[in-house]
Amino acid sequence: MLQGRRVLIGVGGGIAAYKVCQVISTLAKLGVEVRAILTDNAQQFITPLTVATLCRHSAYTDELFWQPSQPRPLHIELGEWAEVMLIAPLTANLMAKLVHGLADNLLTSTILASTCPVLLAPAMNTDMWHQPSVQRNWQLLQTDLRYHAVNPGSGILACDRVGMGRMAEPSEILVYLHSLLYTQGKRDLIGKHILISAGGTREHLDPVRFIGNPSTGKMGVALAQAALHRGAKVTLVHAPMETRLLNSLSGVRLLPVISAVEMRQAMLNCFPEADWTIMAAAVADVRPTEYSAEKLPKRLLPNQLPLSAAPDIVAELSHIKRSHQRLIGFAAQTGDIFTPALEKLQRKRLDAIVANAIDQIDSGFGSDHNQAIFIDHEGRKVAIGQCSKLQMAHHLYDFIHTMSGKPVMAMRDEDEWHG
Ligand code: C5P
């Protein structure tokens, strides 16, 4: 999916330029064709040689812009070449130029001479960031749907101040670029509120012991990122998961829970406001009947654990679902993934289910990849071959878009295959 895709990176004059080298390096290793433009100020921080070496292609500077030997104007050539652009770090100065449509160097001219989606990653000193003029410009830029934003984070800045202004981490930028290459910048989920559950619930018998499962929440996180990148308002109800994953979700409302009972309550609270709800969480089916608030000494641990049923959250949601809402479940399966998933779709009265193969190499629990069959209530099925979880999330949103609101019918025979 990324092999041979064309990403143009505009590097601004800020210290965060060094982090952009990581973005370029990762993209190039993934087979993406990367070209980079450095402003004059960017070259105070990193050199064209650094960037050219990482891109495996010479870097572009204003010096080249003004050379008469180009067959076509360079900004036109580069603007037409790019499928997606990234401007990082976006300095306060560059931001102001974009707001006013200035074209005073190769980078700003190329942005105006292109129509592709542009991802903006601002970085600056915290006082600069909080200036009303900068905030106004930042809000204004985002009214232009061509511009996508990865907001700066908070932390220690290179000027030794602590506050907002750190450029988003390369991992967050890379995921967004990946989305833009998939969607070409479309924001078909604007106006939708998407509620997602993620991770494996923990059913404690005392404060340290629990019944759990290997779910890491990566699929739910990918669903949240993809929805956000397509313009949705996103709420993620999540069981315990790595902080690293949660940190990649700026802009998503996060509601942490531990057990199935807590997840049920959070989902019930959020569900009335949701347009689409996706239950990607691996919710326990059973929980210990008794809970001890004190850690049980080893000698008091029971030989057999009395269990009670955990609430079936998705089944409960389907009973209160209103006609405009869509409810999608996941079924983690081994062997024949299709038949049990279909049975769950019908029993839990879902709009669609993702039959998720968890016994394949590099797929399912904990992996960055996945493979699945989407089945909807009308019997349509689409098989998705192994791909990244982010891509799987985008495929799922495409699938939900094509679903009708009609009631459950028998399965159709024909299959559609995507890879
Ligand atoms: O565990 P199972 O394969 O039955 O899960 C199918 C779907 O039901 C998933 O979307 C899961 O999140 C949901 N589920 C639930 N509550 C449970 C068990 C599963 O909402 N107690």
GROMACS .gro file of C-alpha atoms and ligand atoms in nm:
model
  440
    1MET     CA    1   0.000   0.000   0.000
    2LEU     CA    2   0.289   0.237   0.074
    3GLN     CA    3   0.535   0.112  -0.186
    4GLY     CA    4   0.596   0.377  -0.450
    5ARG     CA    5   0.355   0.629  -0.298
    6ARG     CA    6   0.475   0.991  -0.322
    7VAL     CA    7   0.513   1.208  -0.013
    8LEU     CA    8   0.658   1.559  -0.026
    9ILE     CA    9   0.793   1.697   0.300
   10GLY     CA   10   0.842   2.067   0.364
   11VAL     CA   11   1.084   2.132   0.647
   12GLY     CA   12   1.051   2.463   0.834
   13GLY     CA   13   1.311   2.644   1.041
   14GLY     CA   14   1.273   2.503   1.390
   15ILE     CA   15   1.469   2.267   1.610
   16ALA     CA   16   1.203   1.998   1.563
   17ALA     CA   17   1.344   1.962   1.209
   18TYR     CA   18   1.570   1.691   1.353
   19LYS     CA   19   1.260   1.479   1.429
   20VAL     CA   20   1.151   1.507   1.067
   21CYS     CA   21   1.461   1.308   0.972
   22GLN     CA   22   1.305   1.013   1.157
   23VAL     CA   23   0.983   1.054   0.957
   24ILE     CA   24   1.175   1.063   0.628
   25SER     CA   25   1.388   0.764   0.721
   26THR     CA   26   1.088   0.551   0.821
   27LEU     CA   27   0.892   0.639   0.507
   28ALA     CA   28   1.188   0.561   0.281
   29LYS     CA   29   1.237   0.223   0.450
   30LEU     CA   30   0.869   0.144   0.387
   31GLY     CA   31   0.926   0.199   0.015
   32VAL     CA   32   0.759   0.541  -0.002
   33GLU     CA   33   0.914   0.786  -0.249
   34VAL     CA   34   1.007   1.087  -0.038
   35ARG     CA   35   1.112   1.429  -0.161
   36ALA     CA   36   1.192   1.717   0.071
   37ILE     CA   37   1.205   2.094   0.047
   38LEU     CA   38   1.411   2.279   0.308
   39THR     CA   39   1.349   2.647   0.371
   40ASP     CA   40   1.656   2.867   0.423
   41ASN     CA   41   1.592   2.864   0.796
   42ALA     CA   42   1.548   2.486   0.804
   43GLN     CA   43   1.902   2.459   0.672
   44GLN     CA   44   2.026   2.627   0.991
   45PHE     CA   45   1.907   2.316   1.176
   46ILE     CA   46   1.957   2.024   0.936
   47THR     CA   47   2.150   2.008   0.611
   48PRO     CA   48   2.030   1.923   0.262
   49LEU     CA   49   2.285   1.640   0.271
   50THR     CA   50   2.118   1.478   0.575
   51VAL     CA   51   1.778   1.496   0.409
   52ALA     CA   52   1.903   1.386   0.066
   53THR     CA   53   2.075   1.083   0.217
   54LEU     CA   54   1.760   0.977   0.402
   55CYS     CA   55   1.534   1.044   0.099
   56ARG     CA   56   1.772   0.867  -0.142
   57HIS     CA   57   1.714   1.175  -0.358
   58SER     CA   58   1.861   1.525  -0.366
   59ALA     CA   59   1.690   1.777  -0.140
   60TYR     CA   60   1.522   2.092  -0.276
   61THR     CA   61   1.617   2.441  -0.159
   62ASP     CA   62   1.547   2.799  -0.272
   63GLU     CA   63   1.881   2.800  -0.449
   64LEU     CA   64   1.745   2.539  -0.692
   65PHE     CA   65   1.413   2.724  -0.719
   66TRP     CA   66   1.579   3.018  -0.891
   67GLN     CA   67   1.799   2.824  -1.131
   68PRO     CA   68   1.697   2.883  -1.493
   69SER     CA   69   1.794   2.532  -1.608
   70GLN     CA   70   1.473   2.359  -1.486
   71PRO     CA   71   1.258   2.220  -1.772
   72ARG     CA   72   0.939   2.324  -1.585
   73PRO     CA   73   0.903   2.553  -1.285
   74LEU     CA   74   1.012   2.349  -0.988
   75HIS     CA   75   0.718   2.439  -0.764
   76ILE     CA   76   0.472   2.321  -1.033
   77GLU     CA   77   0.666   2.001  -1.091
   78LEU     CA   78   0.682   1.917  -0.720
   79GLY     CA   79   0.326   2.028  -0.651
   80GLU     CA   80   0.192   1.796  -0.920
   81TRP     CA   81   0.419   1.511  -0.810
   82ALA     CA   82   0.303   1.500  -0.447
   83GLU     CA   83   0.018   1.270  -0.338
   84VAL     CA   84   0.040   1.401   0.016
   85MET     CA   85   0.245   1.680   0.174
   86LEU     CA   86   0.375   1.715   0.526
   87ILE     CA   87   0.491   2.052   0.661
   88ALA     CA   88   0.700   1.992   0.970
   89PRO     CA   89   0.791   2.172   1.179
   90LEU     CA   90   0.531   2.431   1.089
   91THR     CA   91   0.676   2.749   1.239
   92ALA     CA   92   0.467   3.051   1.342
   93ASN     CA   93   0.608   3.235   1.042
   94LEU     CA   94   0.522   2.961   0.793
   95MET     CA   95   0.176   2.928   0.946
   96ALA     CA   96   0.109   3.301   0.894
   97LYS     CA   97   0.225   3.273   0.533
   98LEU     CA   98  -0.013   2.982   0.468
   99VAL     CA   99  -0.305   3.173   0.621
  100HIS     CA  100  -0.246   3.457   0.377
  101GLY     CA  101  -0.157   3.243   0.076
  102LEU     CA  102   0.193   3.387   0.041
  103ALA     CA  103   0.426   3.234  -0.215
  104ASP     CA  104   0.765   3.382  -0.134
  105ASN     CA  105   0.987   3.074  -0.153
  106LEU     CA  106   0.994   2.722  -0.300
  107LEU     CA  107   0.799   2.565  -0.015
  108THR     CA  108   0.512   2.815   0.004
  109SER     CA  109   0.492   2.832  -0.377
  110THR     CA  110   0.476   2.451  -0.403
  111ILE     CA  111   0.194   2.435  -0.147
  112LEU     CA  112  -0.009   2.678  -0.357
  113ALA     CA  113   0.079   2.498  -0.678
  114SER     CA  114  -0.061   2.166  -0.553
  115THR     CA  115  -0.403   2.029  -0.461
  116CYS     CA  116  -0.310   1.728  -0.249
  117PRO     CA  117  -0.390   1.701   0.124
  118VAL     CA  118  -0.137   1.875   0.348
  119LEU     CA  119  -0.054   1.757   0.698
  120LEU     CA  120   0.064   2.033   0.930
  121ALA     CA  121   0.278   1.965   1.238
  122PRO     CA  122   0.341   2.291   1.426
  123ALA     CA  123   0.628   2.331   1.672
  124MET     CA  124   0.742   2.642   1.856
  125ASN     CA  125   0.814   2.794   2.195
  126THR     CA  126   0.513   2.778   2.425
  127ASP     CA  127   0.467   3.157   2.448
  128MET     CA  128   0.477   3.180   2.070
  129TRP     CA  129   0.217   2.902   2.046
  130HIS     CA  130  -0.019   3.074   2.290
  131GLN     CA  131  -0.006   3.415   2.116
  132PRO     CA  132  -0.360   3.512   2.012
  133SER     CA  133  -0.228   3.584   1.660
  134VAL     CA  134  -0.082   3.231   1.630
  135GLN     CA  135  -0.391   3.066   1.775
  136ARG     CA  136  -0.611   3.268   1.539
  137ASN     CA  137  -0.398   3.163   1.243
  138TRP     CA  138  -0.404   2.799   1.350
  139GLN     CA  139  -0.784   2.798   1.379
  140LEU     CA  140  -0.819   2.979   1.048
  141LEU     CA  141  -0.593   2.734   0.865
  142GLN     CA  142  -0.804   2.444   0.979
  143THR     CA  143  -1.117   2.589   0.823
  144ASP     CA  144  -0.951   2.497   0.493
  145LEU     CA  145  -1.028   2.125   0.464
  146ARG     CA  146  -0.714   2.068   0.262
  147TYR     CA  147  -0.510   2.118   0.576
  148HIS     CA  148  -0.497   1.836   0.830
  149ALA     CA  149  -0.350   1.900   1.173
  150VAL     CA  150  -0.137   1.707   1.418
  151ASN     CA  151  -0.147   1.930   1.721
  152PRO     CA  152   0.168   1.997   1.919
  153GLY     CA  153   0.203   1.827   2.253
  154SER     CA  154   0.313   1.949   2.590
  155GLY     CA  155   0.651   1.882   2.749
  156ILE     CA  156   1.004   2.013   2.788
  157LEU     CA  157   1.092   2.237   2.495
  158ALA     CA  158   1.439   2.294   2.356
  159CYS     CA  159   1.430   2.644   2.512
  160ASP     CA  160   1.403   2.473   2.855
  161ARG     CA  161   1.046   2.587   2.901
  162VAL     CA  162   0.773   2.335   2.982
  163GLY     CA  163   0.445   2.372   2.797
  164MET     CA  164   0.262   2.332   2.468
  165GLY     CA  165   0.468   2.355   2.153
  166ARG     CA  166   0.651   2.023   2.111
  167MET     CA  167   0.605   1.885   1.763
  168ALA     CA  168   0.394   1.567   1.751
  169GLU     CA  169   0.606   1.252   1.767
  170PRO     CA  170   0.715   1.095   1.436
  171SER     CA  171   0.495   0.789   1.510
  172GLU     CA  172   0.181   1.007   1.526
  173ILE     CA  173   0.278   1.192   1.208
  174LEU     CA  174   0.350   0.865   1.027
  175VAL     CA  175   0.010   0.717   1.116
  176TYR     CA  176  -0.165   1.029   0.990
  177LEU     CA  177   0.034   1.023   0.663
  178HIS     CA  178  -0.058   0.658   0.622
  179SER     CA  179  -0.427   0.753   0.662
  180LEU     CA  180  -0.399   1.039   0.412
  181LEU     CA  181  -0.242   0.808   0.155
  182TYR     CA  182  -0.540   0.577   0.202
  183THR     CA  183  -0.817   0.839   0.207
  184GLN     CA  184  -0.657   1.103  -0.016
  185GLY     CA  185  -0.768   1.346   0.252
  186LYS     CA  186  -1.141   1.275   0.237
  187ARG     CA  187  -1.330   1.358   0.557
  188ASP     CA  188  -1.638   1.147   0.509
  189LEU     CA  189  -1.696   1.110   0.885
  190ILE     CA  190  -1.738   1.481   0.958
  191GLY     CA  191  -2.045   1.526   1.179
  192LYS     CA  192  -2.036   1.165   1.301
  193HIS     CA  193  -1.968   1.062   1.658
  194ILE     CA  194  -1.795   0.726   1.668
  195LEU     CA  195  -1.782   0.526   1.989
  196ILE     CA  196  -1.521   0.252   2.008
  197SER     CA  197  -1.434   0.000   2.277
  198ALA     CA  198  -1.085  -0.145   2.292
  199GLY     CA  199  -0.857  -0.374   2.486
  200GLY     CA  200  -0.912  -0.676   2.707
  201THR     CA  201  -1.118  -0.635   3.021
  202ARG     CA  202  -0.977  -0.760   3.352
  203GLU     CA  203  -1.203  -0.946   3.590
  204HIS     CA  204  -1.035  -0.926   3.928
  205LEU     CA  205  -1.076  -1.173   4.211
  206ASP     CA  206  -0.854  -0.958   4.434
  207PRO     CA  207  -0.647  -0.643   4.371
  208VAL     CA  208  -0.364  -0.834   4.199
  209ARG     CA  209  -0.522  -1.136   4.029
  210PHE     CA  210  -0.759  -1.128   3.739
  211ILE     CA  211  -0.903  -1.323   3.448
  212GLY     CA  212  -0.783  -1.150   3.132
  213ASN     CA  213  -0.700  -1.208   2.768
  214PRO     CA  214  -0.414  -1.114   2.531
  215SER     CA  215  -0.591  -0.818   2.364
  216THR     CA  216  -0.362  -0.512   2.351
  217GLY     CA  217  -0.620  -0.267   2.218
  218LYS     CA  218  -0.421  -0.195   1.900
  219MET     CA  219  -0.720  -0.257   1.670
  220GLY     CA  220  -0.940  -0.020   1.872
  221VAL     CA  221  -0.665   0.243   1.870
  222ALA     CA  222  -0.633   0.210   1.490
  223LEU     CA  223  -1.011   0.248   1.457
  224ALA     CA  224  -0.997   0.565   1.669
  225GLN     CA  225  -0.709   0.711   1.466
  226ALA     CA  226  -0.870   0.632   1.131
  227ALA     CA  227  -1.203   0.785   1.241
  228LEU     CA  228  -1.030   1.097   1.370
  229HIS     CA  229  -0.834   1.137   1.045
  230ARG     CA  230  -1.161   1.112   0.850
  231GLY     CA  231  -1.313   1.396   1.052
  232ALA     CA  232  -1.520   1.213   1.316
  233LYS     CA  233  -1.561   1.301   1.680
  234VAL     CA  234  -1.426   0.994   1.859
  235THR     CA  235  -1.474   0.843   2.204
  236LEU     CA  236  -1.264   0.543   2.306
  237VAL     CA  237  -1.369   0.335   2.604
  238HIS     CA  238  -1.062   0.131   2.678
  239ALA     CA  239  -0.950  -0.145   2.909
  240PRO     CA  240  -0.593  -0.112   3.047
  241MET     CA  241  -0.342  -0.069   2.764
  242GLU     CA  242   0.007   0.067   2.702
  243THR     CA  243   0.048   0.441   2.760
  244ARG     CA  244   0.241   0.461   2.433
  245LEU     CA  245  -0.075   0.360   2.247
  246LEU     CA  246  -0.295   0.605   2.434
  247ASN     CA  247  -0.047   0.887   2.372
  248SER     CA  248  -0.102   0.844   2.000
  249LEU     CA  249  -0.464   0.952   2.037
  250SER     CA  250  -0.459   1.329   2.083
  251GLY     CA  251  -0.804   1.457   1.992
  252VAL     CA  252  -0.982   1.140   2.104
  253ARG     CA  253  -1.196   1.139   2.421
  254LEU     CA  254  -1.052   0.858   2.634
  255LEU     CA  255  -1.254   0.678   2.900
  256PRO     CA  256  -1.048   0.421   3.091
  257VAL     CA  257  -1.218   0.119   3.248
  258ILE     CA  258  -1.097  -0.211   3.389
  259SER     CA  259  -1.377  -0.467   3.406
  260ALA     CA  260  -1.667  -0.567   3.180
  261VAL     CA  261  -1.908  -0.413   3.432
  262GLU     CA  262  -1.727  -0.077   3.413
  263MET     CA  263  -1.706  -0.099   3.035
  264ARG     CA  264  -2.080  -0.167   3.016
  265GLN     CA  265  -2.156   0.145   3.221
  266ALA     CA  266  -1.924   0.367   3.013
  267MET     CA  267  -2.067   0.232   2.687
  268LEU     CA  268  -2.426   0.280   2.807
  269ASN     CA  269  -2.344   0.639   2.905
  270CYS     CA  270  -2.191   0.724   2.568
  271PHE     CA  271  -2.411   0.516   2.337
  272PRO     CA  272  -2.708   0.759   2.302
  273GLU     CA  273  -2.476   1.023   2.148
  274ALA     CA  274  -2.300   0.782   1.911
  275ASP     CA  275  -2.380   0.743   1.544
  276TRP     CA  276  -2.158   0.438   1.492
  277THR     CA  277  -2.046   0.211   1.776
  278ILE     CA  278  -1.771  -0.042   1.724
  279MET     CA  279  -1.715  -0.303   1.995
  280ALA     CA  280  -1.356  -0.399   1.924
  281ALA     CA  281  -1.287  -0.479   2.291
  282ALA     CA  282  -1.223  -0.835   2.400
  283VAL     CA  283  -1.475  -0.839   2.682
  284ALA     CA  284  -1.459  -1.124   2.931
  285ASP     CA  285  -1.747  -1.368   2.913
  286VAL     CA  286  -1.715  -1.462   3.281
  287ARG     CA  287  -1.592  -1.302   3.601
  288PRO     CA  288  -1.513  -1.435   3.949
  289THR     CA  289  -1.832  -1.438   4.154
  290GLU     CA  290  -1.653  -1.316   4.466
  291TYR     CA  291  -1.414  -1.021   4.497
  292SER     CA  292  -1.179  -0.967   4.788
  293ALA     CA  293  -1.074  -0.606   4.847
  294GLU     CA  294  -0.760  -0.738   5.023
  295LYS     CA  295  -0.502  -0.947   4.841
  296LEU     CA  296  -0.585  -1.313   4.915
  297PRO     CA  297  -0.298  -1.501   5.083
  298LYS     CA  298  -0.179  -1.794   4.874
  299ARG     CA  299  -0.320  -2.049   5.122
  300LEU     CA  300  -0.670  -1.900   5.084
  301LEU     CA  301  -0.673  -1.918   4.705
  302PRO     CA  302  -0.960  -2.145   4.600
  303ASN     CA  303  -0.893  -2.465   4.404
  304GLN     CA  304  -1.195  -2.387   4.194
  305LEU     CA  305  -1.310  -2.041   4.105
  306PRO     CA  306  -1.685  -1.979   4.112
  307LEU     CA  307  -1.769  -1.772   3.801
  308SER     CA  308  -2.063  -1.557   3.697
  309ALA     CA  309  -2.153  -1.433   3.350
  310ALA     CA  310  -2.011  -1.093   3.253
  311PRO     CA  311  -2.260  -0.852   3.095
  312ASP     CA  312  -2.291  -0.896   2.718
  313ILE     CA  313  -2.246  -0.528   2.636
  314VAL     CA  314  -2.299  -0.535   2.262
  315ALA     CA  315  -2.616  -0.746   2.296
  316GLU     CA  316  -2.753  -0.494   2.545
  317LEU     CA  317  -2.667  -0.199   2.319
  318SER     CA  318  -2.845  -0.363   2.025
  319HIS     CA  319  -3.168  -0.359   2.228
  320ILE     CA  320  -3.159   0.017   2.281
  321LYS     CA  321  -3.020   0.103   1.939
  322ARG     CA  322  -3.216   0.364   1.743
  323SER     CA  323  -3.272   0.337   1.369
  324HIS     CA  324  -3.004   0.589   1.263
  325GLN     CA  325  -2.736   0.416   1.475
  326ARG     CA  326  -2.497   0.147   1.354
  327LEU     CA  327  -2.358  -0.120   1.586
  328ILE     CA  328  -2.061  -0.330   1.480
  329GLY     CA  329  -1.905  -0.616   1.675
  330PHE     CA  330  -1.582  -0.809   1.649
  331ALA     CA  331  -1.550  -1.185   1.672
  332ALA     CA  332  -1.201  -1.312   1.747
  333GLN     CA  333  -1.199  -1.663   1.603
  334THR     CA  334  -0.970  -1.953   1.523
  335GLY     CA  335  -1.022  -2.208   1.243
  336ASP     CA  336  -1.348  -2.135   1.063
  337ILE     CA  337  -1.386  -1.767   1.141
  338PHE     CA  338  -1.697  -1.716   0.933
  339THR     CA  339  -1.967  -1.946   1.079
  340PRO     CA  340  -1.934  -1.847   1.447
  341ALA     CA  341  -1.911  -1.479   1.354
  342LEU     CA  342  -2.230  -1.503   1.149
  343GLU     CA  343  -2.402  -1.674   1.440
  344LYS     CA  344  -2.291  -1.388   1.673
  345LEU     CA  345  -2.405  -1.123   1.426
  346GLN     CA  346  -2.753  -1.276   1.421
  347ARG     CA  347  -2.779  -1.364   1.792
  348LYS     CA  348  -2.659  -1.022   1.907
  349ARG     CA  349  -2.861  -0.846   1.633
  350LEU     CA  350  -2.568  -0.641   1.504
  351ASP     CA  351  -2.550  -0.433   1.188
  352ALA     CA  352  -2.218  -0.593   1.103
  353ILE     CA  353  -1.944  -0.806   1.250
  354VAL     CA  354  -1.572  -0.833   1.188
  355ALA     CA  355  -1.474  -1.200   1.185
  356ASN     CA  356  -1.118  -1.169   1.302
  357ALA     CA  357  -0.863  -1.448   1.243
  358ILE     CA  358  -0.642  -1.473   1.550
  359ASP     CA  359  -0.462  -1.799   1.467
  360GLN     CA  360  -0.270  -1.668   1.164
  361ILE     CA  361   0.093  -1.556   1.174
  362ASP     CA  362   0.133  -1.181   1.243
  363SER     CA  363  -0.240  -1.120   1.278
  364GLY     CA  364  -0.491  -1.060   1.557
  365PHE     CA  365  -0.397  -1.009   1.924
  366GLY     CA  366  -0.093  -0.786   1.978
  367SER     CA  367   0.007  -0.771   1.612
  368ASP     CA  368   0.024  -0.451   1.406
  369HIS     CA  369  -0.152  -0.644   1.130
  370ASN     CA  370  -0.483  -0.812   1.092
  371GLN     CA  371  -0.700  -1.009   0.853
  372ALA     CA  372  -1.075  -1.048   0.867
  373ILE     CA  373  -1.407  -1.098   0.696
  374PHE     CA  374  -1.664  -0.820   0.732
  375ILE     CA  375  -2.022  -0.950   0.733
  376ASP     CA  376  -2.327  -0.726   0.741
  377HIS     CA  377  -2.687  -0.790   0.840
  378GLU     CA  378  -2.792  -0.825   0.476
  379GLY     CA  379  -2.545  -1.103   0.415
  380ARG     CA  380  -2.279  -0.906   0.232
  381LYS     CA  381  -1.931  -1.026   0.310
  382VAL     CA  382  -1.598  -0.874   0.227
  383ALA     CA  383  -1.271  -1.052   0.300
  384ILE     CA  384  -0.976  -0.833   0.386
  385GLY     CA  385  -0.634  -0.992   0.338
  386GLN     CA  386  -0.348  -0.924   0.575
  387CYS     CA  387  -0.290  -0.550   0.617
  388SER     CA  388  -0.202  -0.302   0.889
  389LYS     CA  389  -0.466  -0.249   1.157
  390LEU     CA  390  -0.497   0.112   1.042
  391GLN     CA  391  -0.575  -0.003   0.689
  392MET     CA  392  -0.822  -0.256   0.828
  393ALA     CA  393  -0.992   0.027   1.016
  394HIS     CA  394  -1.023   0.232   0.696
  395HIS     CA  395  -1.161  -0.070   0.507
  396LEU     CA  396  -1.419  -0.112   0.783
  397TYR     CA  397  -1.534   0.251   0.759
  398ASP     CA  398  -1.567   0.213   0.382
  399PHE     CA  399  -1.774  -0.101   0.441
  400ILE     CA  400  -2.002   0.065   0.698
  401HIS     CA  401  -2.064   0.352   0.453
  402THR     CA  402  -2.198   0.105   0.200
  403MET     CA  403  -2.433  -0.068   0.445
  404SER     CA  404  -2.804  -0.008   0.420
  405GLY     CA  405  -3.032   0.036   0.719
  406LYS     CA  406  -3.259  -0.256   0.629
  407PRO     CA  407  -3.333  -0.539   0.878
  408VAL     CA  408  -3.148  -0.876   0.890
  409MET     CA  409  -3.190  -1.109   0.589
  410ALA     CA  410  -3.040  -1.440   0.472
  411MET     CA  411  -2.676  -1.459   0.360
  412ARG     CA  412  -2.590  -1.405  -0.006
  413ASP     CA  413  -2.358  -1.649  -0.176
  414GLU     CA  414  -2.126  -1.417  -0.362
  415ASP     CA  415  -1.805  -1.302  -0.195
  416GLU     CA  416  -1.610  -0.984  -0.252
  417TRP     CA  417  -1.238  -0.997  -0.193
  418HIS     CA  418  -1.004  -0.712  -0.110
  419GLY     CA  419  -0.639  -0.747  -0.028
  420C5P     O1  420  -1.655  -1.268   2.293
  420C5P     P1  421  -1.734  -1.270   2.165
  420C5P     O2  422  -1.660  -1.334   2.052
  420C5P     O3  423  -1.875  -1.322   2.182
  420C5P     O4  424  -1.747  -1.117   2.122
  420C5P     C1  425  -1.826  -1.077   2.013
  420C5P     C2  426  -1.861  -0.930   2.028
  420C5P     O5  427  -1.935  -0.913   2.149
  420C5P     C3  428  -1.743  -0.835   2.038
  420C5P     O6  429  -1.777  -0.719   1.967
  420C5P     C4  430  -1.731  -0.807   2.187
  420C5P     O7  431  -1.677  -0.678   2.210
  420C5P     C5  432  -1.874  -0.816   2.232
  420C5P     N1  433  -1.889  -0.864   2.370
  420C5P     C6  434  -1.954  -0.786   2.462
  420C5P     N2  435  -1.971  -0.830   2.589
  420C5P     C7  436  -1.925  -0.951   2.627
  420C5P     C8  437  -1.857  -1.032   2.535
  420C5P     C9  438  -1.840  -0.986   2.407
  420C5P     O8  439  -1.996  -0.675   2.426
  420C5P     N3  440  -1.940  -0.991   2.753
   0.00000   0.00000   0.00000
